[in-house]
Coordinates of N, CA and C in Angstrom, one line a residue:
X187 N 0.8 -1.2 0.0 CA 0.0 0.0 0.0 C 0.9 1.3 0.0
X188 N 2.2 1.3 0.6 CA 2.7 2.4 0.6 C 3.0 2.8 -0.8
X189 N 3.7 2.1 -1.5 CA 3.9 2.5 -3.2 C 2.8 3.4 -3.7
X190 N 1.8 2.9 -3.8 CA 0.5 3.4 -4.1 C -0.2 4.6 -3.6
X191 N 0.4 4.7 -2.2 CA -0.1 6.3 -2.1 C 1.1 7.2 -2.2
X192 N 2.3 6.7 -2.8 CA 3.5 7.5 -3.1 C 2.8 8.2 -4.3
X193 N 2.0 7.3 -5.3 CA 2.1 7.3 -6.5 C 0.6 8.7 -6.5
X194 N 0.4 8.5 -5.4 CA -1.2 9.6 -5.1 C -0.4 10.7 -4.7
X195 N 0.3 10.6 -3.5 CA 0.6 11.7 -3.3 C 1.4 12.7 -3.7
X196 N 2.5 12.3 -4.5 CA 3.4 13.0 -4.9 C 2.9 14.0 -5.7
X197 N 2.0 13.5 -7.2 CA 1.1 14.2 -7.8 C 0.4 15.8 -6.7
X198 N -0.2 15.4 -6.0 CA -1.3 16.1 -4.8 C 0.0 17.2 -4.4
X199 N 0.8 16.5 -3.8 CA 1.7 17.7 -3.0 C 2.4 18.3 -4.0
X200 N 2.8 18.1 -5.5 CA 3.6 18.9 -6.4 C 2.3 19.6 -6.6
X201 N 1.3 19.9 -7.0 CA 0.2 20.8 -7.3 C 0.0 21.9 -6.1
X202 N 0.5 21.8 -5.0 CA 0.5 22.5 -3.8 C 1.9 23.4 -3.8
X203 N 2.8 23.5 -4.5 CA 4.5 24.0 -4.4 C 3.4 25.4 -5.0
X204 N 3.9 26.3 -4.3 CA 3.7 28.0 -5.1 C 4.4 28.0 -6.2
X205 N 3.5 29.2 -7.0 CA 4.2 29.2 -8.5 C 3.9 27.8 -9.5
X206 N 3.2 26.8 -8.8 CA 2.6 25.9 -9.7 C 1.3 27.1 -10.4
X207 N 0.7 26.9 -12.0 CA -0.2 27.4 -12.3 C -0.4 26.1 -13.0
X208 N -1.9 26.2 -13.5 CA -2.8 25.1 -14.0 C -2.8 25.9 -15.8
X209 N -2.0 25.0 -16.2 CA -1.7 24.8 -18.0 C -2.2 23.5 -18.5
X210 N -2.1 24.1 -19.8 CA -2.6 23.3 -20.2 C -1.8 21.6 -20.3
X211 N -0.7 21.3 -19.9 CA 0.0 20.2 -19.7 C -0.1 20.0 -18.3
X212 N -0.3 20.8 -17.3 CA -0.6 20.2 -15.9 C -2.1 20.1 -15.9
X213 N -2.8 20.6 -16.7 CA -4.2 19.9 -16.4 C -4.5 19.0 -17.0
X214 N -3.8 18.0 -17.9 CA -3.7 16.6 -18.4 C -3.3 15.5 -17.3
X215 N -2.6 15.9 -16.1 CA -2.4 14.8 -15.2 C -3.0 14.5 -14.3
X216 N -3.1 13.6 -14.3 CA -4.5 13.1 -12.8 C -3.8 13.5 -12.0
X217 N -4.7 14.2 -10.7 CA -4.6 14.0 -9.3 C -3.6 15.4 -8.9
X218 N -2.7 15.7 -10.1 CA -2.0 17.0 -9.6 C -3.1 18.5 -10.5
X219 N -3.8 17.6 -11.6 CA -4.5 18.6 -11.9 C -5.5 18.7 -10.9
X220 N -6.1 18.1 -10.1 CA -7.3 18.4 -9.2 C -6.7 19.5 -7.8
X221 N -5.8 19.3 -7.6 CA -5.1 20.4 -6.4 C -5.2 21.6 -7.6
X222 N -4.7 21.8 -8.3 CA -4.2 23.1 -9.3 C -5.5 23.6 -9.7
X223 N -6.4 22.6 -10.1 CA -8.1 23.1 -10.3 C -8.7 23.9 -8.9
X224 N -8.4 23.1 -8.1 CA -9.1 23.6 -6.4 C -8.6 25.0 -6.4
X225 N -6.9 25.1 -6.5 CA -6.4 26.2 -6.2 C -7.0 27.6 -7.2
X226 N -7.1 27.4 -8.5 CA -7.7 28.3 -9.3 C -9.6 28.8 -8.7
X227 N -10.0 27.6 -8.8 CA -11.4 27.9 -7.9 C -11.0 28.8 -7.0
X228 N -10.5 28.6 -6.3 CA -10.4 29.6 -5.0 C -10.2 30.7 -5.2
X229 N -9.5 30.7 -6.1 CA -9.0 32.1 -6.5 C -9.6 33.0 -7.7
X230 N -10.7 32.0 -7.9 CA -11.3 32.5 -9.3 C -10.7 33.2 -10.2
X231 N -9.9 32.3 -10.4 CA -9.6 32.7 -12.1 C -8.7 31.5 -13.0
X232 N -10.2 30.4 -12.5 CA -10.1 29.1 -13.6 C -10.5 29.3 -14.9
X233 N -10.2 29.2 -15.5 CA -10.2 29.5 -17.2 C -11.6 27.8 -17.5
X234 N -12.5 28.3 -17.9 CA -13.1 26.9 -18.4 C -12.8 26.0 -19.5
X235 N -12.0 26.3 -20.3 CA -10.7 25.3 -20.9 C -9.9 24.3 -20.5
X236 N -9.3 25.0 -19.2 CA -8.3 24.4 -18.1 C -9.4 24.0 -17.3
X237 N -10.5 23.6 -17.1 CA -11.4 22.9 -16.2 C -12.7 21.9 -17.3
X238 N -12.7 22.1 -18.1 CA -12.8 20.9 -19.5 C -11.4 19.8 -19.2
X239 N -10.5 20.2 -19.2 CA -9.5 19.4 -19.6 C -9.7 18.9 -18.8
X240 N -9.2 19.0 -17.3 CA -9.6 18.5 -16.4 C -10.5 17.3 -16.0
X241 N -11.9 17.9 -16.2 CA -12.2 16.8 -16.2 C -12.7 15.7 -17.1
X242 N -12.0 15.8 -18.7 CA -11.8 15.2 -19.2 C -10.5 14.6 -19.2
X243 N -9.8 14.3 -18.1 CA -8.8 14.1 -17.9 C -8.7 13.0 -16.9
X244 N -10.0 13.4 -15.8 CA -10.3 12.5 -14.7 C -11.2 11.5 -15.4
X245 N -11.9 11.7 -16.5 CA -12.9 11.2 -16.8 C -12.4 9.6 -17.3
X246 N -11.1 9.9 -18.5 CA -10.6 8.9 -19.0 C -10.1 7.7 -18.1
X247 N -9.1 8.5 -16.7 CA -8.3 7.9 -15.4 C -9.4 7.3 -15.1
X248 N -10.7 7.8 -14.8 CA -11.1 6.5 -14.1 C -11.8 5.8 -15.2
X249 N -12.0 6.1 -16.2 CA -13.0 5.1 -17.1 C -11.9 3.4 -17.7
X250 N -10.4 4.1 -17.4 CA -9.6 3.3 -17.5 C -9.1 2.4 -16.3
X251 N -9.1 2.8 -14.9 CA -8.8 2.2 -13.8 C -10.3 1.3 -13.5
X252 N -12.0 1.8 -14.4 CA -12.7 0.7 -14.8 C -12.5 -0.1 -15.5
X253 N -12.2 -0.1 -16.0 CA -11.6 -1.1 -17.5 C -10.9 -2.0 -16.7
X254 N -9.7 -2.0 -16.2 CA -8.5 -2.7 -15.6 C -9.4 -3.4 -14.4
X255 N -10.1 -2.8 -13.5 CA -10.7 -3.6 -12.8 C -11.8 -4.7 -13.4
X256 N -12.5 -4.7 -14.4 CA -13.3 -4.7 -14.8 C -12.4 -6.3 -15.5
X257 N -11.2 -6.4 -16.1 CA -10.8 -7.2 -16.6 C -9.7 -8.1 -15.6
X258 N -9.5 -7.8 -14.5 CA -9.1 -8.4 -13.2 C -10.3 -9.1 -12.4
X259 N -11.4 -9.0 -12.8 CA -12.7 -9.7 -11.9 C -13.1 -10.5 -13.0
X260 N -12.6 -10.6 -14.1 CA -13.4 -11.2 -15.0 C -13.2 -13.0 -14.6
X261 N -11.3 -12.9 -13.9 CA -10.7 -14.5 -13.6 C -11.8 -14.7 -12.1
X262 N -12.2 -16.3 -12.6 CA -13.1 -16.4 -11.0 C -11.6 -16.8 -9.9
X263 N -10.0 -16.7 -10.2 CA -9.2 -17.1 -9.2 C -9.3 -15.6 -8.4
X264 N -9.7 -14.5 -8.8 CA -9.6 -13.1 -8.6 C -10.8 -12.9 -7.4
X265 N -11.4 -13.7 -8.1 CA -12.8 -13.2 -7.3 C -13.3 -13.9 -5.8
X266 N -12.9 -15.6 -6.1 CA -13.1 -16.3 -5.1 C -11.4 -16.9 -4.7
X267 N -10.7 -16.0 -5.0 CA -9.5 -16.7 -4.0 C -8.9 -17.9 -4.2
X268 N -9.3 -18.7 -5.5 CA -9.0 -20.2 -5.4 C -8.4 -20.6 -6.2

């Protein structure tokens, strides 16, 4: 489990460093675009371009981490342990 929230957080806390701004290449990455989005909201002055991408950005990440699950439950060794 620790790997895996390396792989969360690191994203999350680089969106938090000052002088991060939300572009159009940092709003393609999961999870550091959503800090960078938050931060613009607050400060209102999110561009709705840079909040499109966004979450068509989140949209794919998870339609794809469905997918991957989706094809890991498919084995019954996955499902019932056997």
């Amino acid at each position: 489990l620790g790997p895996c929230m390396m792989v969360v957080f690191v994203p999350l806390y680089v969106g938090l460093i000052p002088g991060q701004k939300l572009s159009h290449a940092t709003a393609a990455i999961p999870l550091m675009n959503v800090s960078l989005t938050i931060k613009e909201i607050v400060a209102g002055t999110v561009e709705p371009s840079m909040l499109a991408i966004t979450y068509l950005s989140l949209i794919l990440t998870a339609g794809l981490a469905l997918a991957a699950c989706s094809l890991m439950f498919r084995r019954e060794s996955a499902v019932f342990r056997s």
